[in-house]
Coordinates of C-alpha atoms in Angstrom, one line a residue:
M1 CA 0.0 -0.4 0.1
S2 CA 1.6 3.2 -1.2
D3 CA 2.4 6.3 1.3
A4 CA 0.2 9.0 -0.6
L5 CA -3.0 6.1 -0.1
I6 CA -2.4 5.6 3.4
N7 CA -2.7 9.4 4.1
G8 CA -5.4 9.6 2.2
L9 CA -7.5 6.7 3.3
A10 CA -6.5 8.8 7.0
G11 CA -6.9 11.8 6.5
A12 CA -10.6 10.7 5.0
G13 CA -11.0 8.5 8.2
G14 CA -9.9 11.3 10.3
G15 CA -12.2 13.9 8.4
I16 CA -15.4 11.6 9.3
I17 CA -14.3 11.5 12.9
A18 CA -14.5 15.2 13.2
Q19 CA -17.2 16.0 11.4
I20 CA -19.5 13.7 13.7
I21 CA -17.8 15.2 17.1
T22 CA -18.1 18.6 15.7
Y23 CA -21.4 18.0 14.0
P24 CA -24.1 19.6 16.6
L25 CA -21.9 22.7 16.4
Q26 CA -22.5 23.5 12.3
T27 CA -26.2 22.3 13.0
V28 CA -26.0 25.6 15.5
N29 CA -24.0 27.3 13.4
A30 CA -26.4 26.9 10.5
R31 CA -29.6 27.9 12.7
Q32 CA -27.5 31.0 14.0
Q33 CA -26.7 32.0 10.2
T34 CA -31.0 31.8 9.1
E35 CA -32.5 33.0 11.7
R36 CA -34.6 35.8 10.3
D37 CA -36.4 36.5 13.8
L38 CA -35.4 39.8 15.8
K39 CA -37.5 38.7 18.6
R40 CA -35.2 35.8 19.4
E41 CA -31.8 37.6 18.3
K42 CA -32.1 40.3 21.2
R43 CA -31.9 37.1 23.7
K44 CA -28.3 36.3 22.3
V45 CA -28.1 33.0 22.9
G46 CA -24.5 31.4 23.6
T47 CA -23.8 28.3 21.5
I48 CA -23.8 25.8 24.1
E49 CA -27.4 26.9 25.7
Q50 CA -28.8 27.0 21.9
M51 CA -27.4 23.5 22.0
C52 CA -28.8 22.3 25.2
Q53 CA -32.6 24.3 24.0
V54 CA -32.6 22.2 20.7
A55 CA -31.7 18.5 22.3
K56 CA -34.5 19.6 24.9
Q57 CA -37.0 21.0 22.6
E58 CA -36.6 18.9 19.3
G59 CA -34.3 15.8 20.9
W60 CA -30.5 15.1 20.4
E61 CA -31.2 13.5 17.2
R62 CA -31.6 16.6 15.8
L63 CA -28.4 18.1 17.0
Y64 CA -27.8 15.3 14.3
G65 CA -30.3 15.8 11.3
G66 CA -28.3 15.6 8.3
L67 CA -25.2 13.8 9.2
T68 CA -25.6 11.1 6.6
P69 CA -25.9 13.4 3.3
S70 CA -23.3 15.7 4.8
L71 CA -20.8 12.6 4.9
V72 CA -21.9 11.9 1.4
G73 CA -20.7 15.2 0.6
T74 CA -17.9 15.5 2.6
A75 CA -16.7 12.4 0.6
A76 CA -17.9 13.3 -2.6
S77 CA -16.6 16.7 -2.3
Q78 CA -13.3 15.7 -1.2
G79 CA -13.1 12.9 -4.2
V80 CA -14.0 15.6 -6.4
Y81 CA -11.8 18.1 -5.6
Y82 CA -8.9 15.8 -5.8
Y83 CA -9.8 14.2 -9.2
F84 CA -10.0 17.1 -10.9
Y85 CA -7.1 19.0 -9.9
Q86 CA -5.4 15.8 -10.7
I87 CA -6.4 16.4 -14.1
F88 CA -5.8 20.3 -13.8
R89 CA -2.3 20.1 -12.6
N90 CA -1.3 17.6 -14.6
K91 CA -2.6 20.4 -17.5
A92 CA -0.8 22.9 -16.1
E93 CA 2.7 20.8 -15.5
T94 CA 2.6 20.2 -19.4
A95 CA 1.6 23.5 -20.1
A96 CA 5.2 24.5 -18.1
L97 CA 7.0 21.9 -19.8
Q98 CA 6.2 23.2 -23.1
S99 CA 7.1 26.9 -22.0
Q100 CA 10.5 25.6 -21.0
K101 CA 11.0 24.7 -24.0
K102 CA 10.2 27.7 -25.8
G103 CA 12.3 29.0 -23.3
I104 CA 9.8 31.0 -21.1
G105 CA 10.0 29.7 -17.4
D106 CA 12.2 26.8 -15.5
G107 CA 9.4 23.8 -16.3
S108 CA 7.6 23.9 -12.8
V109 CA 4.2 25.4 -11.8
G110 CA 3.9 28.6 -10.7
M111 CA 1.9 30.9 -7.8
L112 CA -0.8 31.9 -10.0
S113 CA -1.2 28.7 -11.7
S114 CA -1.1 26.7 -9.0
L115 CA -4.1 29.4 -7.4
V116 CA -5.6 28.6 -10.9
V117 CA -6.1 24.9 -10.6
A118 CA -7.1 25.2 -7.1
A119 CA -10.1 27.2 -8.2
L120 CA -10.9 25.1 -11.3
S121 CA -11.0 22.5 -9.1
G122 CA -12.9 23.8 -6.8
C123 CA -16.0 25.2 -8.9
V124 CA -16.1 22.0 -10.3
N125 CA -16.2 21.0 -6.8
V126 CA -18.9 23.4 -5.9
L127 CA -20.8 22.7 -9.0
L128 CA -21.4 19.0 -8.7
T129 CA -21.7 18.7 -5.4
N130 CA -23.7 21.9 -4.4
P131 CA -27.7 19.0 -4.1
I132 CA -25.9 17.5 -1.5
W133 CA -25.5 20.3 0.9
V134 CA -29.1 22.2 0.0
V135 CA -30.0 19.2 1.6
V136 CA -28.0 19.1 4.0
T137 CA -28.7 22.8 5.2
R138 CA -32.0 21.4 4.8
M139 CA -32.2 19.6 7.1
Q140 CA -30.0 21.3 10.2
T141 CA -32.2 24.2 10.1
H142 CA -35.5 22.2 9.7
T143 CA -37.4 22.5 13.4
K144 CA -40.0 20.7 15.0
I145 CA -42.7 22.8 16.1
S146 CA -46.1 21.4 17.7
K147 CA -49.8 22.3 16.5
K148 CA -49.9 23.8 19.6
D149 CA -46.8 25.7 20.1
H150 CA -47.8 27.1 16.2
S151 CA -51.5 28.5 17.6
N152 CA -50.0 29.9 20.9
R153 CA -47.2 31.8 18.7
L154 CA -49.5 33.0 15.8
A155 CA -52.3 34.7 18.9
T156 CA -49.3 36.4 20.1
T157 CA -47.9 37.9 17.0
S158 CA -49.0 40.5 14.4
P159 CA -49.7 39.3 11.2
E160 CA -46.3 40.9 9.4
E161 CA -44.5 38.5 12.3
T162 CA -45.8 35.0 11.2
A163 CA -43.3 34.2 9.5
L164 CA -42.4 30.8 11.3
P165 CA -41.4 27.2 10.7
V166 CA -43.8 25.4 9.0
I167 CA -45.1 22.5 10.9
E168 CA -43.5 19.5 9.4
P169 CA -44.2 15.5 9.9
L170 CA -42.4 14.3 12.1
S171 CA -40.1 11.9 9.1
Y172 CA -38.3 14.7 8.2
G173 CA -35.2 12.7 6.3
T174 CA -33.2 12.9 3.0
N175 CA -36.1 12.0 0.7
H176 CA -38.4 14.2 2.3
V177 CA -36.0 17.0 1.7
I178 CA -35.1 16.3 -1.9
Q179 CA -39.3 15.8 -3.1
E180 CA -39.6 19.0 -0.8
V181 CA -36.9 20.9 -2.6
Y182 CA -37.9 19.5 -6.3
D183 CA -41.7 20.4 -5.7
E184 CA -40.5 24.3 -4.5
A185 CA -38.4 24.9 -7.7
G186 CA -37.4 22.1 -9.4
L187 CA -34.3 20.9 -11.0
L188 CA -32.9 24.6 -10.3
G189 CA -33.4 24.4 -6.6
F190 CA -30.9 22.3 -6.1
W191 CA -28.4 24.6 -6.8
K192 CA -29.7 27.6 -4.7
G193 CA -26.7 29.2 -3.0
V194 CA -24.6 28.1 -5.9
F195 CA -23.4 31.6 -6.5
P196 CA -21.9 32.6 -3.2
T197 CA -20.6 29.4 -2.8
L198 CA -18.8 29.2 -6.4
I199 CA -17.1 33.1 -4.9
M200 CA -16.1 31.3 -1.9
V201 CA -13.7 29.2 -3.2
S202 CA -11.1 32.5 -3.5
N203 CA -10.9 32.3 0.2
P204 CA -7.3 29.9 -0.1
S205 CA -6.4 32.7 -2.4
I206 CA -7.0 35.2 -0.2
Q207 CA -5.3 33.1 3.0
F208 CA -2.0 32.7 0.5
M209 CA -2.3 36.7 0.1
L210 CA -2.5 38.1 3.2
Y211 CA 0.0 35.4 4.5
E212 CA 2.5 36.4 1.9
T213 CA 1.9 39.7 3.1
M214 CA 2.0 40.0 6.9
L215 CA 5.6 37.8 6.1
K216 CA 6.9 40.3 3.6
K217 CA 6.7 42.9 6.3
L218 CA 7.5 40.5 8.9
K219 CA 10.7 40.1 7.2
K220 CA 11.7 43.2 6.2
R221 CA 10.9 44.5 10.3
R222 CA 13.5 42.2 11.3
A223 CA 15.7 43.1 8.9
L224 CA 15.6 46.5 9.7
S225 CA 16.1 45.6 13.5
K226 CA 18.4 42.8 13.9
Q227 CA 20.9 43.8 11.3
G228 CA 19.9 41.8 8.3
N229 CA 18.7 39.2 10.1
N230 CA 15.0 38.1 8.5
G231 CA 14.7 34.6 10.2
V232 CA 11.5 34.0 11.1
T233 CA 10.6 31.0 13.8
A234 CA 8.1 28.2 13.2
L235 CA 5.9 30.0 16.4
E236 CA 5.7 33.2 13.9
I237 CA 4.8 31.0 10.8
F238 CA 2.2 29.0 13.0
L239 CA 0.1 32.5 14.1
L240 CA 0.6 34.7 10.6
G241 CA -0.9 30.9 9.0
A242 CA -3.6 31.3 11.6
L243 CA -4.2 35.3 11.5
A244 CA -4.6 34.7 7.2
K245 CA -7.2 31.8 7.7
L246 CA -8.8 34.1 10.5
G247 CA -8.9 37.4 7.8
A248 CA -10.0 35.1 4.8
T249 CA -12.7 33.6 6.8
V250 CA -14.0 37.3 7.9
V251 CA -13.7 38.0 4.2
T252 CA -15.8 35.4 2.6
Y253 CA -18.3 34.5 5.8
P254 CA -20.8 36.8 4.7
L255 CA -21.0 34.8 1.1
L256 CA -21.8 31.7 3.8
V257 CA -24.8 33.1 5.2
V258 CA -26.1 34.3 2.0
K259 CA -25.9 30.2 1.1
S260 CA -27.3 28.8 4.1
R261 CA -29.9 31.7 3.6
L262 CA -31.1 31.0 0.0
Q263 CA -30.5 26.8 0.5
A264 CA -32.8 27.3 4.0
K265 CA -36.2 26.3 3.4
Q266 CA -38.3 29.4 1.6
V267 CA -41.1 31.3 3.3
T268 CA -43.6 32.2 0.9
T269 CA -46.2 33.6 2.9
G270 CA -46.3 36.4 5.8
D271 CA -43.4 38.8 5.7
K272 CA -41.4 38.9 2.3
R273 CA -38.4 40.2 4.2
H274 CA -37.8 36.8 5.1
H275 CA -38.3 35.5 1.1
Y276 CA -34.9 35.4 -1.2
K277 CA -35.8 35.4 -4.7
G278 CA -31.9 35.6 -5.3
T279 CA -28.2 36.2 -4.2
L280 CA -28.6 39.8 -4.6
D281 CA -32.3 40.1 -3.4
A282 CA -30.8 38.2 0.0
I283 CA -28.0 40.6 0.0
L284 CA -30.3 43.3 -0.1
K285 CA -32.7 42.6 2.3
M286 CA -30.0 41.5 5.2
I287 CA -28.7 45.1 4.8
R288 CA -31.5 46.7 4.8
Y289 CA -33.5 44.9 7.7
E290 CA -30.6 43.1 9.3
G291 CA -27.5 45.5 8.9
F292 CA -24.3 44.4 8.1
A293 CA -24.0 42.9 11.3
G294 CA -26.7 39.8 10.0
F295 CA -23.7 38.7 7.6
Y296 CA -21.9 37.8 10.5
K297 CA -24.4 35.3 12.4
G298 CA -22.8 32.8 14.2
M299 CA -19.4 33.5 13.5
N300 CA -17.9 32.4 16.6
T301 CA -19.7 29.1 16.9
K302 CA -17.8 28.5 12.9
I303 CA -14.1 29.5 14.2
I304 CA -14.8 27.6 17.5
Q305 CA -16.4 24.6 15.3
S306 CA -13.7 24.7 12.4
V307 CA -10.7 24.9 14.5
L308 CA -12.0 21.9 16.8
A309 CA -12.3 19.9 13.9
A310 CA -8.7 21.0 12.5
A311 CA -7.7 19.7 15.9
V312 CA -9.4 16.3 15.5
L313 CA -8.6 15.8 11.5
F314 CA -4.9 16.2 12.3
M315 CA -5.0 14.2 15.6
V316 CA -6.9 11.1 14.5
K317 CA -4.8 10.8 10.8
E318 CA -2.0 11.0 12.7
E319 CA -2.8 7.8 14.5
L320 CA -4.4 6.4 12.3
V321 CA -1.6 6.6 9.9
K322 CA 0.5 4.8 12.4
G323 CA -1.5 2.4 13.3
V324 CA -1.4 1.7 9.7
R325 CA 2.5 1.7 9.1
L326 CA 3.0 -0.4 12.2
L327 CA 0.1 -3.4 10.6
L328 CA 1.8 -3.3 7.3
I329 CA 5.0 -3.6 9.3
K330 CA 4.1 -6.4 11.2
D331 CA 2.6 -8.2 8.7
G332 CA 5.9 -7.7 6.4
I333 CA 7.7 -9.2 9.1
N334 CA 5.2 -12.5 9.4
N335 CA 5.5 -12.9 5.6
M336 CA 9.0 -13.1 5.8
K337 CA 9.4 -15.9 8.4
P338 CA 10.0 -19.2 6.9
K339 CA 7.0 -21.7 6.5
P340 CA 6.5 -25.0 7.8
L341 CA 7.0 -27.6 5.5

């Protein structure tokens, strides 16, 4: 078994375990992003408190709503991305070698070409897997409301505030969601939110740009203050990478909120502020009725979930790699032992 295959399978295993562990945070984050009830927002419920509320009012299983299609989506996204990345990378390497024969470049793929390859792979991945994430978002943001609670809320709110979650049957599985999306908007409904998601492909590029800019400034300042010594420590590299990721997240997070709003179930009756016709309509209505703060709903939860998921992913991945290599070594030793005649 090749080292690349071992790392690939370990990475997939680590990703699945990390997603299972942090999935309740993803569910709460999706609900925070799609929350449009101003009265609820004023209560400022924390992430842990909101998780407890969901578990108490709807059951612990709701925190894992959409987990199955989410795991399928994660596997599909990884597979699609790396498959097309390798195809585009091979084409870029071929083009670089041809340019070298003409006296242009050194035959290696440049920084800009690498960014383009990654962006193209990301776009193909988004276009092919977006339907899965529409289903996941629907299941994460689905709220169970009893008829009694629904009647009480209707009686205490004005007609303009009656944009409440619709009472759904107890069974709200994957097939139910797929049928619901299709009935609402046909096949195009499975590509809701695809435009902001395509723009979000720029996140790694923004992260790399911020990282390189900060690194260059740090080296310049270090050279001026230490007589030409512009060395950078591993800790400084780690902190620069973290700051760059945080900056890229802050820049692109509003697009994630808009995407979630579009993919969540649309309210077709009642307050029109809660119904979005498209990306631009969602952005304009959010600015008008919620202000720019609306674009950063649930960002704290997202940062916590991302950091925790990354930590679990790397920890599990390394342990799996060590375990598989140990098994292969033992298997190799056993095969080398002389067999009895």
